[in-house]
Amino acid sequence: MLERINETTEFLKAKGIINPDAGIVLGTGLGGLTEKIENRIEIDYKDIPNFPVSTVEGHDGKLIFGDFGSKKIVAMKGRFHYYEGYGPGQIALPVRVLKYLGIKCLFLSNAAGGLNPSFRIGDIMIITDHINLLPNPLIGQNDDRIGPRFPDMSEVYNRDLIDKALLIAQKHNIRIHKGIYLSTSGPTFETPSEYRYFRVIGADAVGMSTTPEVIIAHHMKMPCFAVSIITDLGVEGKIEYTTHESVQYHAARTESLMTTIMTEMISSL
Ligand code: HPA
């Protein structure tokens, strides 16, 4: 496992990805943040040894490195989901490589269905905790050099980063919530009964990603910050026909607000 991580890390260093301060994983329709990266190096996932290839429309499948304000970031534009058929090892490798490249924090975004009745389409939710209903990406042999067999999960989302995001949102008058993200495999969206069930068990938003990457990062003691953009509502009386296109459309409309928050957070690292 470590050999493959090292091979990919060395490949990327040789391409010029040196000393990134932070990593970002961008969700459906949220890749535009990468346009603000200057002096960039872009590498297609298909050209990176050991990397899986992203198969979803709206997910580009590129690693982008460069200057983001005063910091250096490496962004994954396009991520890997279980519904594409990838296994835990394939989902884990890119996040582990980001850590071995030297990132100090991992930022993540996703598009999600809102379950909390106070949410509106276009709202941003800061993830404060999660309910992982996907296969745990740490299932399998553990390498103690990477992290412990049985990782603690009592505080996965970094509190200081959450506080910082709240202040930034307040300063810019951005409507923002804190809440619990539940991940499910997809690729189906939920039935009304499933939405109700996920709300009953404590979730504020539901999506098909993020928790695997966060679990892998937290296993390596990497501070994580994640946000959901609410692209549809799984609330009784407000459920509408949902498509990948409608999710992309609503994600793209809120993207600039999310970018404002992420940009200020990264510059204050
Ligand atoms: N459910 C699951 N995943 C999603 C949703 C949803 O309602 N919206 C965006 N991603």
PDB file of C-alpha atoms and ligand atoms in Angstrom:
ATOM      1  CA  MET A   1       0.000   0.000   0.000  1.00  0.00           C
ATOM      2  CA  LEU A   2       2.689   2.442   1.093  1.00  0.00           C
ATOM      3  CA  GLU A   3       4.786   1.535  -1.957  1.00  0.00           C
ATOM      4  CA  ARG A   4       1.974   2.597  -4.295  1.00  0.00           C
ATOM      5  CA  ILE A   5       1.410   5.822  -2.340  1.00  0.00           C
ATOM      6  CA  ASN A   6       5.127   6.612  -2.521  1.00  0.00           C
ATOM      7  CA  GLU A   7       5.290   5.835  -6.233  1.00  0.00           C
ATOM      8  CA  THR A   8       2.410   8.217  -6.995  1.00  0.00           C
ATOM      9  CA  THR A   9       3.747  10.880  -4.630  1.00  0.00           C
ATOM     10  CA  GLU A  10       7.202  10.776  -6.231  1.00  0.00           C
ATOM     11  CA  PHE A  11       5.646  10.981  -9.708  1.00  0.00           C
ATOM     12  CA  LEU A  12       3.700  14.112  -8.736  1.00  0.00           C
ATOM     13  CA  LYS A  13       6.706  15.735  -7.039  1.00  0.00           C
ATOM     14  CA  ALA A  14       8.728  15.156 -10.187  1.00  0.00           C
ATOM     15  CA  LYS A  15       5.961  16.998 -12.104  1.00  0.00           C
ATOM     16  CA  GLY A  16       6.450  19.999  -9.796  1.00  0.00           C
ATOM     17  CA  ILE A  17       3.822  19.462  -7.098  1.00  0.00           C
ATOM     18  CA  ILE A  18       6.035  20.501  -4.215  1.00  0.00           C
ATOM     19  CA  ASN A  19       5.003  21.552  -0.695  1.00  0.00           C
ATOM     20  CA  PRO A  20       1.280  22.228  -1.040  1.00  0.00           C
ATOM     21  CA  ASP A  21      -0.226  23.873   2.067  1.00  0.00           C
ATOM     22  CA  ALA A  22      -3.725  22.463   1.642  1.00  0.00           C
ATOM     23  CA  GLY A  23      -5.694  19.991  -0.419  1.00  0.00           C
ATOM     24  CA  ILE A  24      -9.198  20.452  -1.801  1.00  0.00           C
ATOM     25  CA  VAL A  25     -11.627  17.850  -3.104  1.00  0.00           C
ATOM     26  CA  LEU A  26     -14.394  19.418  -5.170  1.00  0.00           C
ATOM     27  CA  GLY A  27     -17.834  17.930  -5.642  1.00  0.00           C
ATOM     28  CA  THR A  28     -20.428  17.937  -8.399  1.00  0.00           C
ATOM     29  CA  GLY A  29     -20.645  21.286 -10.169  1.00  0.00           C
ATOM     30  CA  LEU A  30     -18.181  22.832  -7.735  1.00  0.00           C
ATOM     31  CA  GLY A  31     -14.957  22.623  -9.721  1.00  0.00           C
ATOM     32  CA  GLY A  32     -14.880  26.343 -10.601  1.00  0.00           C
ATOM     33  CA  LEU A  33     -12.784  27.220  -7.556  1.00  0.00           C
ATOM     34  CA  THR A  34      -9.841  25.789  -9.469  1.00  0.00           C
ATOM     35  CA  GLU A  35     -10.049  28.687 -11.942  1.00  0.00           C
ATOM     36  CA  LYS A  36      -8.557  30.896  -9.218  1.00  0.00           C
ATOM     37  CA  ILE A  37      -5.417  28.764  -9.003  1.00  0.00           C
ATOM     38  CA  GLU A  38      -2.496  30.595 -10.583  1.00  0.00           C
ATOM     39  CA  ASN A  39       0.828  29.355 -11.988  1.00  0.00           C
ATOM     40  CA  ARG A  40      -0.882  26.041 -12.305  1.00  0.00           C
ATOM     41  CA  ILE A  41       0.196  22.540 -13.089  1.00  0.00           C
ATOM     42  CA  GLU A  42      -2.674  20.324 -14.299  1.00  0.00           C
ATOM     43  CA  ILE A  43      -2.430  16.569 -14.571  1.00  0.00           C
ATOM     44  CA  ASP A  44      -5.218  14.297 -15.813  1.00  0.00           C
ATOM     45  CA  TYR A  45      -6.007  11.453 -13.426  1.00  0.00           C
ATOM     46  CA  LYS A  46      -5.528   9.027 -16.301  1.00  0.00           C
ATOM     47  CA  ASP A  47      -1.861  10.071 -16.516  1.00  0.00           C
ATOM     48  CA  ILE A  48      -1.165   9.566 -12.804  1.00  0.00           C
ATOM     49  CA  PRO A  49       0.136   6.123 -11.830  1.00  0.00           C
ATOM     50  CA  ASN A  50      -2.221   4.213  -9.495  1.00  0.00           C
ATOM     51  CA  PHE A  51      -4.969   6.876  -9.702  1.00  0.00           C
ATOM     52  CA  PRO A  52      -8.471   5.729 -10.593  1.00  0.00           C
ATOM     53  CA  VAL A  53     -10.212   7.648 -13.400  1.00  0.00           C
ATOM     54  CA  SER A  54     -13.333   9.720 -12.680  1.00  0.00           C
ATOM     55  CA  THR A  55     -16.320   8.581 -14.765  1.00  0.00           C
ATOM     56  CA  VAL A  56     -18.985  11.100 -13.768  1.00  0.00           C
ATOM     57  CA  GLU A  57     -20.142  14.011 -15.886  1.00  0.00           C
ATOM     58  CA  GLY A  58     -19.457  17.304 -14.087  1.00  0.00           C
ATOM     59  CA  HIS A  59     -16.377  15.728 -12.502  1.00  0.00           C
ATOM     60  CA  ASP A  60     -13.394  16.605 -14.642  1.00  0.00           C
ATOM     61  CA  GLY A  61     -10.795  14.168 -13.384  1.00  0.00           C
ATOM     62  CA  LYS A  62      -7.795  16.442 -12.919  1.00  0.00           C
ATOM     63  CA  LEU A  63      -5.288  17.255 -10.232  1.00  0.00           C
ATOM     64  CA  ILE A  64      -4.516  20.981 -10.234  1.00  0.00           C
ATOM     65  CA  PHE A  65      -1.657  22.508  -8.269  1.00  0.00           C
ATOM     66  CA  GLY A  66      -0.651  26.134  -7.939  1.00  0.00           C
ATOM     67  CA  ASP A  67      -0.888  29.420  -6.052  1.00  0.00           C
ATOM     68  CA  PHE A  68      -4.149  30.245  -4.325  1.00  0.00           C
ATOM     69  CA  GLY A  69      -3.645  33.675  -2.799  1.00  0.00           C
ATOM     70  CA  SER A  70      -0.532  33.397  -0.693  1.00  0.00           C
ATOM     71  CA  LYS A  71      -0.800  29.615  -0.338  1.00  0.00           C
ATOM     72  CA  LYS A  72      -0.074  26.643  -2.509  1.00  0.00           C
ATOM     73  CA  ILE A  73      -2.926  24.208  -2.983  1.00  0.00           C
ATOM     74  CA  VAL A  74      -3.512  20.958  -4.729  1.00  0.00           C
ATOM     75  CA  ALA A  75      -7.085  20.432  -5.871  1.00  0.00           C
ATOM     76  CA  MET A  76      -8.829  17.264  -6.939  1.00  0.00           C
ATOM     77  CA  LYS A  77     -11.321  18.398  -9.568  1.00  0.00           C
ATOM     78  CA  GLY A  78     -13.449  15.285  -9.667  1.00  0.00           C
ATOM     79  CA  ARG A  79     -13.567  12.588  -7.032  1.00  0.00           C
ATOM     80  CA  PHE A  80     -14.176   8.874  -6.837  1.00  0.00           C
ATOM     81  CA  HIS A  81     -17.427   7.327  -5.635  1.00  0.00           C
ATOM     82  CA  TYR A  82     -18.376   3.809  -4.635  1.00  0.00           C
ATOM     83  CA  TYR A  83     -21.267   3.913  -7.123  1.00  0.00           C
ATOM     84  CA  GLU A  84     -18.727   4.031  -9.939  1.00  0.00           C
ATOM     85  CA  GLY A  85     -17.584   0.603  -8.851  1.00  0.00           C
ATOM     86  CA  TYR A  86     -14.355   1.633  -7.100  1.00  0.00           C
ATOM     87  CA  GLY A  87     -13.223  -0.262  -4.048  1.00  0.00           C
ATOM     88  CA  PRO A  88     -11.943   1.191  -0.755  1.00  0.00           C
ATOM     89  CA  GLY A  89      -8.285   1.035  -1.834  1.00  0.00           C
ATOM     90  CA  GLN A  90      -8.931   3.075  -4.972  1.00  0.00           C
ATOM     91  CA  ILE A  91     -10.897   5.702  -3.062  1.00  0.00           C
ATOM     92  CA  ALA A  92      -8.207   5.915  -0.374  1.00  0.00           C
ATOM     93  CA  LEU A  93      -5.117   6.335  -2.524  1.00  0.00           C
ATOM     94  CA  PRO A  94      -5.574   9.899  -3.836  1.00  0.00           C
ATOM     95  CA  VAL A  95      -6.274  11.275  -0.344  1.00  0.00           C
ATOM     96  CA  ARG A  96      -3.255   9.479   1.091  1.00  0.00           C
ATOM     97  CA  VAL A  97      -1.113  10.841  -1.723  1.00  0.00           C
ATOM     98  CA  LEU A  98      -2.251  14.403  -0.888  1.00  0.00           C
ATOM     99  CA  LYS A  99      -1.046  13.838   2.686  1.00  0.00           C
ATOM    100  CA  TYR A 100       2.286  12.411   1.524  1.00  0.00           C
ATOM    101  CA  LEU A 101       2.694  15.441  -0.771  1.00  0.00           C
ATOM    102  CA  GLY A 102       2.613  17.498   2.428  1.00  0.00           C
ATOM    103  CA  ILE A 103      -0.821  19.108   2.766  1.00  0.00           C
ATOM    104  CA  LYS A 104      -1.664  20.316   6.303  1.00  0.00           C
ATOM    105  CA  CYS A 105      -5.484  20.399   5.964  1.00  0.00           C
ATOM    106  CA  LEU A 106      -8.055  18.874   3.669  1.00  0.00           C
ATOM    107  CA  PHE A 107     -11.039  20.902   2.404  1.00  0.00           C
ATOM    108  CA  LEU A 108     -13.978  19.134   0.772  1.00  0.00           C
ATOM    109  CA  SER A 109     -17.233  20.118  -0.886  1.00  0.00           C
ATOM    110  CA  ASN A 110     -20.222  18.216  -2.122  1.00  0.00           C
ATOM    111  CA  ALA A 111     -23.728  18.647  -3.468  1.00  0.00           C
ATOM    112  CA  ALA A 112     -26.353  17.238  -1.121  1.00  0.00           C
ATOM    113  CA  GLY A 113     -30.039  16.855  -0.528  1.00  0.00           C
ATOM    114  CA  GLY A 114     -31.360  18.906   2.392  1.00  0.00           C
ATOM    115  CA  LEU A 115     -33.234  16.999   5.107  1.00  0.00           C
ATOM    116  CA  ASN A 116     -33.479  19.722   7.733  1.00  0.00           C
ATOM    117  CA  PRO A 117     -36.830  21.504   7.141  1.00  0.00           C
ATOM    118  CA  SER A 118     -35.225  24.926   7.659  1.00  0.00           C
ATOM    119  CA  PHE A 119     -32.886  24.438   4.679  1.00  0.00           C
ATOM    120  CA  ARG A 120     -33.442  26.012   1.268  1.00  0.00           C
ATOM    121  CA  ILE A 121     -31.976  25.114  -2.086  1.00  0.00           C
ATOM    122  CA  GLY A 122     -28.721  27.021  -2.498  1.00  0.00           C
ATOM    123  CA  ASP A 123     -27.884  27.037   1.202  1.00  0.00           C
ATOM    124  CA  ILE A 124     -24.446  26.037   2.432  1.00  0.00           C
ATOM    125  CA  MET A 125     -24.084  23.590   5.305  1.00  0.00           C
ATOM    126  CA  ILE A 126     -20.844  23.231   7.226  1.00  0.00           C
ATOM    127  CA  ILE A 127     -20.458  19.574   8.114  1.00  0.00           C
ATOM    128  CA  THR A 128     -19.907  19.170  11.859  1.00  0.00           C
ATOM    129  CA  ASP A 129     -20.232  15.375  11.961  1.00  0.00           C
ATOM    130  CA  HIS A 130     -21.281  12.525   9.709  1.00  0.00           C
ATOM    131  CA  ILE A 131     -23.176   9.252   9.504  1.00  0.00           C
ATOM    132  CA  ASN A 132     -21.277   6.978   7.154  1.00  0.00           C
ATOM    133  CA  LEU A 133     -23.596   4.464   5.492  1.00  0.00           C
ATOM    134  CA  LEU A 134     -21.042   3.653   2.785  1.00  0.00           C
ATOM    135  CA  PRO A 135     -18.578   0.773   3.140  1.00  0.00           C
ATOM    136  CA  ASN A 136     -15.841   1.934   5.489  1.00  0.00           C
ATOM    137  CA  PRO A 137     -12.783   2.716   3.320  1.00  0.00           C
ATOM    138  CA  LEU A 138     -10.459   1.380   6.060  1.00  0.00           C
ATOM    139  CA  ILE A 139     -11.809  -2.158   5.727  1.00  0.00           C
ATOM    140  CA  GLY A 140      -8.898  -4.395   4.809  1.00  0.00           C
ATOM    141  CA  GLN A 141      -5.336  -4.752   5.978  1.00  0.00           C
ATOM    142  CA  ASN A 142      -4.124  -1.801   8.062  1.00  0.00           C
ATOM    143  CA  ASP A 143      -0.668  -0.264   7.697  1.00  0.00           C
ATOM    144  CA  ASP A 144       0.269   1.186  11.104  1.00  0.00           C
ATOM    145  CA  ARG A 145       2.725   3.546   9.406  1.00  0.00           C
ATOM    146  CA  ILE A 146      -0.278   5.300   7.851  1.00  0.00           C
ATOM    147  CA  GLY A 147      -2.627   5.257  10.853  1.00  0.00           C
ATOM    148  CA  PRO A 148      -4.099   3.082  13.607  1.00  0.00           C
ATOM    149  CA  ARG A 149      -6.249  -0.017  13.110  1.00  0.00           C
ATOM    150  CA  PHE A 150      -9.109   1.428  15.175  1.00  0.00           C
ATOM    151  CA  PRO A 151      -9.229   5.211  14.692  1.00  0.00           C
ATOM    152  CA  ASP A 152     -11.115   7.413  17.133  1.00  0.00           C
ATOM    153  CA  MET A 153     -13.950   9.365  15.486  1.00  0.00           C
ATOM    154  CA  SER A 154     -15.067  11.582  18.377  1.00  0.00           C
ATOM    155  CA  GLU A 155     -14.101  14.811  16.596  1.00  0.00           C
ATOM    156  CA  VAL A 156     -13.551  14.429  12.897  1.00  0.00           C
ATOM    157  CA  TYR A 157     -14.332  17.908  11.552  1.00  0.00           C
ATOM    158  CA  ASN A 158     -11.895  20.484  12.875  1.00  0.00           C
ATOM    159  CA  ARG A 159     -13.621  22.887  15.279  1.00  0.00           C
ATOM    160  CA  ASP A 160     -11.274  25.819  14.634  1.00  0.00           C
ATOM    161  CA  LEU A 161     -11.890  25.587  10.899  1.00  0.00           C
ATOM    162  CA  ILE A 162     -15.657  25.432  11.491  1.00  0.00           C
ATOM    163  CA  ASP A 163     -15.507  28.566  13.685  1.00  0.00           C
ATOM    164  CA  LYS A 164     -13.417  30.353  11.104  1.00  0.00           C
ATOM    165  CA  ALA A 165     -15.900  29.497   8.336  1.00  0.00           C
ATOM    166  CA  LEU A 166     -18.816  30.771  10.398  1.00  0.00           C
ATOM    167  CA  LEU A 167     -17.082  34.111  10.933  1.00  0.00           C
ATOM    168  CA  ILE A 168     -16.270  34.460   7.242  1.00  0.00           C
ATOM    169  CA  ALA A 169     -19.871  33.642   6.252  1.00  0.00           C
ATOM    170  CA  GLN A 170     -21.161  36.184   8.765  1.00  0.00           C
ATOM    171  CA  LYS A 171     -18.802  38.861   7.442  1.00  0.00           C
ATOM    172  CA  HIS A 172     -20.065  38.297   3.870  1.00  0.00           C
ATOM    173  CA  ASN A 173     -23.720  37.850   4.843  1.00  0.00           C
ATOM    174  CA  ILE A 174     -23.766  34.312   3.468  1.00  0.00           C
ATOM    175  CA  ARG A 175     -26.658  32.128   4.651  1.00  0.00           C
ATOM    176  CA  ILE A 176     -25.001  29.171   6.327  1.00  0.00           C
ATOM    177  CA  HIS A 177     -25.912  26.243   8.569  1.00  0.00           C
ATOM    178  CA  LYS A 178     -24.050  23.663  10.601  1.00  0.00           C
ATOM    179  CA  GLY A 179     -25.251  20.085  10.293  1.00  0.00           C
ATOM    180  CA  ILE A 180     -24.738  16.377  10.002  1.00  0.00           C
ATOM    181  CA  TYR A 181     -24.023  14.814   6.626  1.00  0.00           C
ATOM    182  CA  LEU A 182     -25.132  11.294   5.844  1.00  0.00           C
ATOM    183  CA  SER A 183     -23.522   9.387   3.000  1.00  0.00           C
ATOM    184  CA  THR A 184     -25.252   6.684   1.051  1.00  0.00           C
ATOM    185  CA  SER A 185     -23.996   4.751  -1.952  1.00  0.00           C
ATOM    186  CA  GLY A 186     -26.347   6.109  -4.620  1.00  0.00           C
ATOM    187  CA  PRO A 187     -26.509   6.222  -7.564  1.00  0.00           C
ATOM    188  CA  THR A 188     -30.243   6.507  -6.925  1.00  0.00           C
ATOM    189  CA  PHE A 189     -31.492   9.628  -5.182  1.00  0.00           C
ATOM    190  CA  GLU A 190     -33.748   8.841  -2.227  1.00  0.00           C
ATOM    191  CA  THR A 191     -37.362   7.816  -2.068  1.00  0.00           C
ATOM    192  CA  PRO A 192     -39.481  10.049   0.205  1.00  0.00           C
ATOM    193  CA  SER A 193     -39.419   7.271   2.818  1.00  0.00           C
ATOM    194  CA  GLU A 194     -35.623   7.078   2.699  1.00  0.00           C
ATOM    195  CA  TYR A 195     -35.326  10.850   3.118  1.00  0.00           C
ATOM    196  CA  ARG A 196     -37.634  10.643   6.134  1.00  0.00           C
ATOM    197  CA  TYR A 197     -35.621   7.758   7.582  1.00  0.00           C
ATOM    198  CA  PHE A 198     -32.308   9.636   7.212  1.00  0.00           C
ATOM    199  CA  ARG A 199     -33.840  12.649   8.951  1.00  0.00           C
ATOM    200  CA  VAL A 200     -35.166  10.472  11.793  1.00  0.00           C
ATOM    201  CA  ILE A 201     -31.713   8.974  12.404  1.00  0.00           C
ATOM    202  CA  GLY A 202     -30.208  12.425  12.759  1.00  0.00           C
ATOM    203  CA  ALA A 203     -28.995  13.733   9.413  1.00  0.00           C
ATOM    204  CA  ASP A 204     -29.406  17.274   8.047  1.00  0.00           C
ATOM    205  CA  ALA A 205     -28.188  16.491   4.526  1.00  0.00           C
ATOM    206  CA  VAL A 206     -27.614  13.422   2.378  1.00  0.00           C
ATOM    207  CA  GLY A 207     -25.146  12.751  -0.418  1.00  0.00           C
ATOM    208  CA  MET A 208     -23.006  10.107  -2.073  1.00  0.00           C
ATOM    209  CA  SER A 209     -19.472  11.154  -1.172  1.00  0.00           C
ATOM    210  CA  THR A 210     -17.117  12.892   1.281  1.00  0.00           C
ATOM    211  CA  THR A 211     -17.216  10.512   4.258  1.00  0.00           C
ATOM    212  CA  PRO A 212     -14.793   8.017   2.652  1.00  0.00           C
ATOM    213  CA  GLU A 213     -12.198  10.721   1.984  1.00  0.00           C
ATOM    214  CA  VAL A 214     -12.706  12.240   5.428  1.00  0.00           C
ATOM    215  CA  ILE A 215     -12.288   8.860   7.130  1.00  0.00           C
ATOM    216  CA  ILE A 216      -9.077   8.240   5.193  1.00  0.00           C
ATOM    217  CA  ALA A 217      -7.765  11.718   6.059  1.00  0.00           C
ATOM    218  CA  HIS A 218      -8.736  11.476   9.720  1.00  0.00           C
ATOM    219  CA  HIS A 219      -7.020   8.075   9.942  1.00  0.00           C
ATOM    220  CA  MET A 220      -3.803  10.019   9.141  1.00  0.00           C
ATOM    221  CA  LYS A 221      -4.692  12.755  11.677  1.00  0.00           C
ATOM    222  CA  MET A 222      -5.360  15.286   8.925  1.00  0.00           C
ATOM    223  CA  PRO A 223      -7.611  18.223   9.948  1.00  0.00           C
ATOM    224  CA  CYS A 224     -10.683  18.271   7.687  1.00  0.00           C
ATOM    225  CA  PHE A 225     -13.216  20.925   6.766  1.00  0.00           C
ATOM    226  CA  ALA A 226     -16.218  20.085   4.587  1.00  0.00           C
ATOM    227  CA  VAL A 227     -19.301  21.827   3.237  1.00  0.00           C
ATOM    228  CA  SER A 228     -22.446  20.672   1.491  1.00  0.00           C
ATOM    229  CA  ILE A 229     -24.287  22.785  -1.037  1.00  0.00           C
ATOM    230  CA  ILE A 230     -27.972  22.012  -0.757  1.00  0.00           C
ATOM    231  CA  THR A 231     -29.170  21.284  -4.305  1.00  0.00           C
ATOM    232  CA  ASP A 232     -32.555  19.697  -3.603  1.00  0.00           C
ATOM    233  CA  LEU A 233     -34.841  19.057  -0.655  1.00  0.00           C
ATOM    234  CA  GLY A 234     -35.728  15.711   0.863  1.00  0.00           C
ATOM    235  CA  VAL A 235     -38.370  17.279   3.070  1.00  0.00           C
ATOM    236  CA  GLU A 236     -42.001  16.131   2.984  1.00  0.00           C
ATOM    237  CA  GLY A 237     -44.048  18.437   0.755  1.00  0.00           C
ATOM    238  CA  LYS A 238     -40.893  19.894  -0.895  1.00  0.00           C
ATOM    239  CA  ILE A 239     -39.557  16.846  -2.738  1.00  0.00           C
ATOM    240  CA  GLU A 240     -39.199  17.459  -6.461  1.00  0.00           C
ATOM    241  CA  TYR A 241     -38.014  15.393  -9.392  1.00  0.00           C
ATOM    242  CA  THR A 242     -34.201  15.377  -9.105  1.00  0.00           C
ATOM    243  CA  THR A 243     -31.641  14.822 -11.850  1.00  0.00           C
ATOM    244  CA  HIS A 244     -27.853  15.057 -12.037  1.00  0.00           C
ATOM    245  CA  GLU A 245     -28.378  18.165 -14.190  1.00  0.00           C
ATOM    246  CA  SER A 246     -30.584  19.877 -11.588  1.00  0.00           C
ATOM    247  CA  VAL A 247     -27.982  19.074  -8.914  1.00  0.00           C
ATOM    248  CA  GLN A 248     -25.196  20.514 -11.078  1.00  0.00           C
ATOM    249  CA  TYR A 249     -27.266  23.617 -11.844  1.00  0.00           C
ATOM    250  CA  HIS A 250     -27.982  24.457  -8.208  1.00  0.00           C
ATOM    251  CA  ALA A 251     -24.438  23.593  -7.102  1.00  0.00           C
ATOM    252  CA  ALA A 252     -23.006  25.945  -9.723  1.00  0.00           C
ATOM    253  CA  ARG A 253     -25.270  28.794  -8.562  1.00  0.00           C
ATOM    254  CA  THR A 254     -23.897  28.660  -5.022  1.00  0.00           C
ATOM    255  CA  GLU A 255     -20.375  27.914  -5.999  1.00  0.00           C
ATOM    256  CA  SER A 256     -19.064  31.493  -5.802  1.00  0.00           C
ATOM    257  CA  LEU A 257     -20.232  31.806  -2.171  1.00  0.00           C
ATOM    258  CA  MET A 258     -18.483  28.583  -1.266  1.00  0.00           C
ATOM    259  CA  THR A 259     -15.379  29.762  -3.070  1.00  0.00           C
ATOM    260  CA  THR A 260     -15.388  32.985  -1.032  1.00  0.00           C
ATOM    261  CA  ILE A 261     -15.438  30.986   2.189  1.00  0.00           C
ATOM    262  CA  MET A 262     -12.789  28.489   1.091  1.00  0.00           C
ATOM    263  CA  THR A 263     -10.523  31.235  -0.277  1.00  0.00           C
ATOM    264  CA  GLU A 264     -10.500  33.203   2.972  1.00  0.00           C
ATOM    265  CA  MET A 265     -10.059  30.069   5.024  1.00  0.00           C
ATOM    266  CA  ILE A 266      -7.076  28.919   3.031  1.00  0.00           C
ATOM    267  CA  SER A 267      -5.395  32.320   3.053  1.00  0.00           C
ATOM    268  CA  SER A 268      -5.688  32.434   6.844  1.00  0.00           C
ATOM    269  CA  LEU A 269      -4.051  29.032   7.366  1.00  0.00           C
TER     270      LEU A 269
HETATM  271  N1  HPA B   1     -29.448  12.529  -2.321  1.00  0.00           N
HETATM  272  C1  HPA B   1     -28.258  11.970  -2.490  1.00  0.00           C
HETATM  273  N2  HPA B   1     -27.246  12.592  -3.075  1.00  0.00           N
HETATM  274  C2  HPA B   1     -27.444  13.851  -3.497  1.00  0.00           C
HETATM  275  C3  HPA B   1     -28.667  14.489  -3.339  1.00  0.00           C
HETATM  276  C4  HPA B   1     -29.730  13.786  -2.737  1.00  0.00           C
HETATM  277  O1  HPA B   1     -30.861  14.295  -2.572  1.00  0.00           O
HETATM  278  N3  HPA B   1     -28.522  15.735  -3.861  1.00  0.00           N
HETATM  279  C5  HPA B   1     -27.265  15.833  -4.314  1.00  0.00           C
HETATM  280  N4  HPA B   1     -26.594  14.686  -4.091  1.00  0.00           N
END
